[in-house]
CSV table of C-alpha atoms in Angstrom, one decimal:
chain,number,residue,atom,x,y,z
P,1092,UNK,CA,17.2,1.3,20.2
P,1093,UNK,CA,15.8,4.4,19.6
P,1094,UNK,CA,14.1,3.4,15.9
P,1095,UNK,CA,15.0,5.7,12.4
P,1096,UNK,CA,15.0,9.2,14.3
P,1097,UNK,CA,14.5,12.1,11.6
P,1098,UNK,CA,14.5,16.0,12.6
P,1099,UNK,CA,12.7,18.6,12.7
P,1100,UNK,CA,9.4,17.0,12.9
P,1101,UNK,CA,7.4,19.9,11.2
P,1102,UNK,CA,9.2,22.5,9.2
P,1103,UNK,CA,7.4,25.5,8.0
P,1104,UNK,CA,8.8,27.5,5.1
P,1105,UNK,CA,8.5,30.3,2.9
P,1106,UNK,CA,8.9,29.3,-0.7
P,1107,UNK,CA,12.6,30.4,-2.1
P,1108,UNK,CA,14.0,28.8,1.0
P,1109,UNK,CA,16.3,26.7,1.6
P,1110,UNK,CA,14.8,23.0,3.2
P,1111,UNK,CA,17.5,20.8,5.2
P,1112,UNK,CA,15.7,17.4,6.7
P,1113,UNK,CA,17.6,14.9,8.2
P,1114,UNK,CA,17.7,11.3,9.3
P,1115,UNK,CA,19.8,9.2,11.7
P,1116,UNK,CA,19.1,5.6,10.6
P,1117,UNK,CA,19.0,2.9,13.2
P,1118,UNK,CA,22.1,1.9,14.2
P,1119,UNK,CA,23.6,-1.6,11.7
P,1120,UNK,CA,21.2,-0.8,9.3
P,1121,UNK,CA,23.2,-0.4,5.8
P,1122,UNK,CA,20.6,0.7,3.8
P,1123,UNK,CA,18.5,4.2,3.9
P,1124,UNK,CA,15.5,4.9,1.7
P,1125,UNK,CA,13.8,8.4,1.7
P,1126,UNK,CA,10.3,9.0,0.8
P,1127,UNK,CA,7.9,11.3,0.4
P,1128,UNK,CA,4.9,11.2,0.5
P,1129,UNK,CA,1.2,13.2,-0.3
P,1130,UNK,CA,-2.6,12.3,-0.6
P,1131,UNK,CA,-2.6,12.6,-4.4
P,1132,UNK,CA,0.5,10.3,-5.1
P,1133,UNK,CA,0.6,8.4,-2.1
P,1134,UNK,CA,4.3,6.9,-1.0
P,1135,UNK,CA,6.9,7.3,-3.3
P,1136,UNK,CA,10.7,7.0,-3.2
P,1137,UNK,CA,12.7,9.7,-3.6
P,1138,UNK,CA,16.6,8.2,-3.1
P,1139,UNK,CA,17.9,4.5,-1.7
P,1140,UNK,CA,21.9,4.2,0.2
P,1141,UNK,CA,23.6,1.3,0.2
P,1142,UNK,CA,26.3,1.1,2.7
P,1143,UNK,CA,26.2,5.0,2.2
P,1144,UNK,CA,26.2,5.2,-1.9
P,1145,UNK,CA,23.6,6.3,-3.6
P,1146,UNK,CA,22.4,3.3,-5.6
P,1147,UNK,CA,18.7,4.7,-7.0
P,1148,UNK,CA,18.3,8.2,-7.5
P,1149,UNK,CA,15.7,7.7,-10.1
P,1150,UNK,CA,12.5,9.2,-7.8
P,1151,UNK,CA,14.4,12.8,-6.9
P,1152,UNK,CA,11.7,14.6,-8.7
P,1153,UNK,CA,14.0,17.8,-10.6
P,1154,UNK,CA,17.4,19.5,-9.4
P,1155,UNK,CA,16.0,21.6,-6.2
P,1156,UNK,CA,16.4,17.8,-4.7
P,1157,UNK,CA,19.5,16.5,-3.4
P,1158,UNK,CA,20.5,13.6,-0.5
P,1159,UNK,CA,23.7,13.1,1.5
P,1160,UNK,CA,25.0,10.6,3.0
P,1161,UNK,CA,28.3,11.1,4.8
P,1162,UNK,CA,28.4,8.2,7.1
P,1163,UNK,CA,26.9,4.9,8.3
P,1164,UNK,CA,24.6,7.2,11.3
P,1165,UNK,CA,23.3,10.3,9.2
P,1166,UNK,CA,22.0,11.4,6.3
P,1167,UNK,CA,20.4,14.3,4.5
P,1168,UNK,CA,17.4,15.9,2.1
P,1169,UNK,CA,17.9,19.3,0.8
P,1170,UNK,CA,15.3,21.3,-0.9
P,1171,UNK,CA,16.9,24.4,-2.3
P,1172,UNK,CA,15.0,26.7,-3.6
P,1173,UNK,CA,11.5,25.0,-1.8
P,1174,UNK,CA,8.5,25.3,-3.5
P,1175,UNK,CA,4.6,25.0,-2.5
P,1176,UNK,CA,4.3,21.6,-4.0
P,1177,UNK,CA,7.3,20.3,-2.0
P,1178,UNK,CA,4.9,20.3,0.7
P,1179,UNK,CA,4.5,16.7,2.2
P,1180,UNK,CA,5.1,14.4,4.8
P,1181,UNK,CA,9.3,13.0,4.4
P,1182,UNK,CA,9.8,9.6,5.6
P,1183,UNK,CA,13.6,8.1,6.2
P,1184,UNK,CA,13.5,4.0,6.3
P,1185,UNK,CA,16.5,1.8,6.8
P,1186,UNK,CA,17.2,-1.6,6.4
P,1187,UNK,CA,19.3,-4.1,6.9
P,1188,UNK,CA,19.8,-5.2,2.7
P,1189,UNK,CA,15.5,-5.6,2.3
P,1190,UNK,CA,15.2,-7.2,6.0
P,1191,UNK,CA,13.6,-5.1,9.0
P,1192,UNK,CA,13.2,-2.4,7.2
P,1193,UNK,CA,11.6,0.8,10.3
P,1194,UNK,CA,10.2,4.2,9.0
P,1195,UNK,CA,11.3,7.4,11.0
P,1196,UNK,CA,8.1,9.5,12.5
P,1197,UNK,CA,8.9,11.8,9.2
P,1198,UNK,CA,9.1,15.1,9.0
P,1199,UNK,CA,5.7,16.9,8.0
P,1200,UNK,CA,6.8,20.4,5.3
P,1201,UNK,CA,4.7,22.8,4.9
P,1202,UNK,CA,6.1,26.0,2.1
P,1203,UNK,CA,4.3,28.6,1.7
H,375,UNK,CA,-0.4,1.0,-15.1
H,376,UNK,CA,0.6,1.9,-11.4
H,377,UNK,CA,2.5,-0.5,-10.2
H,378,UNK,CA,1.0,-1.6,-7.1
H,379,UNK,CA,-3.1,-0.4,-7.1
H,380,UNK,CA,-5.7,-0.5,-4.4
H,381,UNK,CA,-9.4,0.4,-4.0
H,382,UNK,CA,-8.6,3.6,-1.8
H,383,UNK,CA,-12.3,3.1,0.0
H,384,UNK,CA,-13.2,4.6,2.9
H,385,UNK,CA,-14.3,0.7,3.9
H,386,UNK,CA,-16.6,1.5,6.7
H,387,UNK,CA,-18.0,-1.8,8.9
H,388,UNK,CA,-19.1,-2.0,12.3
H,389,UNK,CA,-17.3,-3.5,14.5
H,390,UNK,CA,-16.8,-7.4,14.5
H,391,UNK,CA,-17.4,-7.3,10.9
H,392,UNK,CA,-15.2,-9.2,8.6
H,393,UNK,CA,-13.3,-7.3,5.6
H,394,UNK,CA,-11.3,-7.5,2.8
H,395,UNK,CA,-9.0,-5.8,1.3
H,396,UNK,CA,-7.3,-6.4,-2.2
H,397,UNK,CA,-4.2,-5.1,-4.8
H,398,UNK,CA,-2.6,-6.1,-8.3
H,399,UNK,CA,0.8,-5.5,-9.2
H,400,UNK,CA,2.2,-5.0,-11.8
H,401,UNK,CA,5.8,-6.1,-12.0
H,402,UNK,CA,6.0,-9.8,-12.5
H,403,UNK,CA,9.5,-10.1,-11.2
H,404,UNK,CA,7.9,-9.1,-7.8
H,405,UNK,CA,9.9,-10.6,-5.1
H,406,UNK,CA,8.7,-9.9,-1.6
H,407,UNK,CA,5.0,-8.7,-0.8
H,408,UNK,CA,3.7,-7.4,2.9
H,409,UNK,CA,1.0,-5.4,4.0
H,410,UNK,CA,1.3,-2.4,5.9
H,411,UNK,CA,-0.4,-0.4,8.1
H,412,UNK,CA,-0.4,3.3,8.7
H,413,UNK,CA,-2.4,5.3,11.8
H,414,UNK,CA,-3.5,9.3,11.0
H,415,UNK,CA,-0.6,11.3,10.9
H,416,UNK,CA,2.1,8.2,12.1
H,417,UNK,CA,4.5,5.9,9.8
H,418,UNK,CA,3.9,3.2,8.4
H,419,UNK,CA,4.7,0.1,10.1
H,420,UNK,CA,4.6,-3.7,9.3
H,421,UNK,CA,1.6,-5.5,9.7
H,422,UNK,CA,2.8,-8.3,7.9
H,423,UNK,CA,4.7,-10.4,5.3
H,424,UNK,CA,2.6,-12.4,2.6
H,425,UNK,CA,3.2,-15.4,1.3
H,426,UNK,CA,2.5,-17.7,-1.8
H,427,UNK,CA,1.6,-20.7,-0.3
H,428,UNK,CA,-1.1,-17.8,2.4
H,429,UNK,CA,-0.3,-17.1,5.7
H,430,UNK,CA,-2.5,-15.8,9.2
H,431,UNK,CA,-1.8,-13.7,11.9
H,432,UNK,CA,-4.3,-14.3,14.8
H,433,UNK,CA,-7.3,-12.4,13.2
H,434,UNK,CA,-5.6,-11.4,9.9
H,435,UNK,CA,-4.9,-13.5,7.3
H,436,UNK,CA,-3.2,-12.9,3.2
H,437,UNK,CA,-2.6,-14.1,0.5
H,438,UNK,CA,-0.3,-13.8,-3.2
H,439,UNK,CA,-1.2,-14.8,-6.2
H,440,UNK,CA,1.3,-15.0,-8.3
H,441,UNK,CA,0.1,-16.1,-11.2
H,442,UNK,CA,-2.9,-13.4,-11.1
H,443,UNK,CA,-0.5,-11.2,-9.8
H,444,UNK,CA,-2.4,-11.1,-6.3
H,445,UNK,CA,-2.8,-9.7,-2.7
H,446,UNK,CA,-5.3,-9.9,-0.2
H,447,UNK,CA,-5.7,-9.2,3.3
H,448,UNK,CA,-8.7,-10.7,5.5
H,449,UNK,CA,-9.3,-9.4,8.3
H,450,UNK,CA,-11.9,-11.2,10.9
H,451,UNK,CA,-13.7,-9.8,13.9
H,452,UNK,CA,-13.0,-6.4,13.2
H,453,UNK,CA,-12.1,-3.8,16.4
H,454,UNK,CA,-12.1,-0.2,17.0
H,455,UNK,CA,-8.1,-0.2,16.9
H,456,UNK,CA,-8.3,-2.0,13.0
H,457,UNK,CA,-9.0,1.2,12.5
H,458,UNK,CA,-6.4,2.7,9.4
H,459,UNK,CA,-4.8,3.3,6.4
H,460,UNK,CA,-3.5,-0.1,4.7
H,461,UNK,CA,-0.9,-0.2,2.7
H,462,UNK,CA,0.6,-3.0,0.4
H,463,UNK,CA,3.9,-3.1,-0.4
H,464,UNK,CA,5.5,-5.4,-3.1
H,465,UNK,CA,9.7,-4.9,-3.3
H,466,UNK,CA,12.4,-5.4,-6.2
H,467,UNK,CA,15.7,-6.1,-5.0
H,468,UNK,CA,15.9,-4.3,-1.8
H,469,UNK,CA,13.5,-0.9,-2.4
H,470,UNK,CA,9.5,-1.6,-1.5
H,471,UNK,CA,6.9,0.2,-3.7
H,472,UNK,CA,3.8,0.7,-2.1
H,473,UNK,CA,0.0,1.2,-3.4
H,474,UNK,CA,-1.9,4.0,-2.0
H,475,UNK,CA,-3.6,2.5,0.6
H,476,UNK,CA,-7.2,1.3,2.2
H,477,UNK,CA,-9.0,3.3,4.0
H,478,UNK,CA,-10.7,1.2,7.2
H,479,UNK,CA,-13.2,2.8,9.4
H,480,UNK,CA,-14.5,0.2,12.0
H,481,UNK,CA,-17.5,1.7,14.1
H,482,UNK,CA,-19.1,0.9,17.3
């Protein structure tokens, strides 16, 4: 099993640009999570999908952030427009309900 | 009050030492408890689950006190390879809530 696959690994973009982060969960996992990690705030849950349906998006910081899961094998997190304070490592994780929780390698985003 | 609180450290210990980390959580309805390990610039990985009866995995021992809402991790005979950040994690329903982690540095 290839695990949770995230792309890109690194992204550097200018303020105001649109950024799209991608995630492929482990096959058979029915839950998918997007987290953001910074030194100041640690790991924060942004949004959680179960069976492709968004269940809890209360962690999404503002309207500039959106997430989709069009099918069981793919999810995107989009930031439009990006700002320097969005710079962080974004992790995707998947699980079968609350079991087998596995993280991807993360996307390190820098907005300049 | 933060949901999961940990001492950020760093804890600097020599090889062979015993070190203990503590964590408190605020949600009394939390259902499951874990310790994760995160190496520098890597993703968090599950170290061990934590049970009320206490559980051991080699040099690692985890304890849970539900009444005090307190979780601990004990590492015996520290190795250089134990250097990492240790994250305390609690679950409510299917989501994990992470502490900000405690950094451990093991020196020769």
